[in-house]
mmCIF file of C-alpha atoms in Angstrom:
data_model
loop_
_atom_site.group_PDB
_atom_site.id
_atom_site.type_symbol
_atom_site.label_atom_id
_atom_site.label_comp_id
_atom_site.label_asym_id
_atom_site.label_seq_id
_atom_site.Cartn_x
_atom_site.Cartn_y
_atom_site.Cartn_z
ATOM 1 C CA UNK H 715 0.000 0.000 0.000
ATOM 2 C CA UNK H 716 2.806 2.455 0.855
ATOM 3 C CA UNK H 717 4.417 1.767 -2.515
ATOM 4 C CA UNK H 718 1.115 2.513 -4.310
ATOM 5 C CA UNK H 719 0.839 5.810 -2.446
ATOM 6 C CA UNK H 720 4.431 6.723 -3.309
ATOM 7 C CA UNK H 721 3.899 5.747 -6.956
ATOM 8 C CA UNK H 722 0.753 7.863 -7.149
ATOM 9 C CA UNK H 723 2.527 10.848 -5.539
ATOM 10 C CA UNK H 724 5.303 10.754 -8.137
ATOM 11 C CA UNK H 725 2.965 10.085 -11.077
ATOM 12 C CA UNK H 726 3.603 12.447 -13.988
ATOM 13 C CA UNK H 727 0.422 13.906 -15.472
ATOM 14 C CA UNK H 728 0.051 15.245 -18.989
ATOM 15 C CA UNK H 729 -1.401 18.708 -19.513
ATOM 16 C CA UNK H 730 -4.630 17.045 -20.731
ATOM 17 C CA UNK H 731 -4.858 15.010 -17.501
ATOM 18 C CA UNK H 732 -4.293 18.154 -15.421
ATOM 19 C CA UNK H 733 -7.004 20.003 -17.342
ATOM 20 C CA UNK H 734 -9.405 17.112 -16.763
ATOM 21 C CA UNK H 735 -8.532 17.081 -13.039
ATOM 22 C CA UNK H 736 -9.320 20.793 -12.909
ATOM 23 C CA UNK H 737 -12.794 20.184 -14.275
ATOM 24 C CA UNK H 738 -12.165 21.005 -17.891
ATOM 25 C CA UNK H 739 -10.096 24.187 -17.652
ATOM 26 C CA UNK H 740 -9.083 25.159 -21.184
ATOM 27 C CA UNK H 741 -5.550 24.620 -22.480
ATOM 28 C CA UNK H 742 -5.365 28.340 -23.234
ATOM 29 C CA UNK H 743 -6.218 29.209 -19.621
ATOM 30 C CA UNK H 744 -3.603 26.780 -18.312
ATOM 31 C CA UNK H 745 -0.890 28.295 -20.499
ATOM 32 C CA UNK H 746 -2.003 31.782 -19.462
ATOM 33 C CA UNK H 747 -1.605 30.721 -15.818
ATOM 34 C CA UNK H 748 1.911 29.532 -16.717
ATOM 35 C CA UNK H 749 2.714 32.968 -18.186
ATOM 36 C CA UNK H 750 1.442 34.563 -14.976
ATOM 37 C CA UNK H 751 3.404 32.029 -12.895
ATOM 38 C CA UNK H 752 0.309 30.883 -11.019
ATOM 39 C CA UNK H 753 0.019 27.401 -12.579
ATOM 40 C CA UNK H 754 1.354 24.316 -10.823
ATOM 41 C CA UNK H 755 5.068 23.761 -11.425
ATOM 42 C CA UNK H 756 5.730 21.783 -14.597
ATOM 43 C CA UNK H 757 8.515 19.554 -15.829
ATOM 44 C CA UNK H 758 9.574 20.076 -19.449
ATOM 45 C CA UNK H 759 10.638 16.814 -21.066
ATOM 46 C CA UNK H 760 13.404 16.698 -23.706
ATOM 47 C CA UNK H 761 10.732 16.455 -26.430
ATOM 48 C CA UNK H 762 9.207 19.745 -25.221
ATOM 49 C CA UNK H 763 6.109 18.207 -23.629
ATOM 50 C CA UNK H 764 5.070 19.286 -20.150
ATOM 51 C CA UNK H 765 4.281 17.072 -17.185
ATOM 52 C CA UNK H 766 3.004 17.904 -13.697
ATOM 53 C CA UNK H 767 3.806 15.668 -10.748
ATOM 54 C CA UNK H 768 0.664 14.413 -8.979
ATOM 55 C CA UNK H 769 1.889 15.576 -5.570
ATOM 56 C CA UNK H 770 2.657 19.064 -6.947
ATOM 57 C CA UNK H 771 -0.859 19.345 -8.417
ATOM 58 C CA UNK H 772 -2.451 18.127 -5.169
ATOM 59 C CA UNK H 773 -0.446 20.643 -3.124
ATOM 60 C CA UNK H 774 -1.267 23.436 -5.594
ATOM 61 C CA UNK H 775 -4.985 22.652 -5.250
ATOM 62 C CA UNK H 776 -4.770 22.536 -1.443
ATOM 63 C CA UNK H 777 -3.164 25.982 -1.405
ATOM 64 C CA UNK H 778 -6.151 27.324 -3.336
ATOM 65 C CA UNK H 779 -8.855 25.726 -1.196
ATOM 66 C CA UNK H 780 -11.280 28.257 0.265
ATOM 67 C CA UNK H 781 -10.524 28.863 3.888
ATOM 68 C CA UNK H 782 -6.916 27.672 3.513
ATOM 69 C CA UNK H 783 -4.501 29.364 5.863
ATOM 70 C CA UNK H 784 -2.285 31.929 4.154
#
């Protein structure tokens, strides 16, 4: 079970998967957030594609939860 949790935490998500997780946010909006430096941190692969680690996305969402401590 611990290994499954660790594997999930280090899972690399595609931009499409991130957009789906965010409830269908548009690709354009996501890239605009990147320009504004408010998107979750991404990893750029050698082929130019972006990935977001699952744990980074989860933390990013937690930081934006209403009522979250600043």
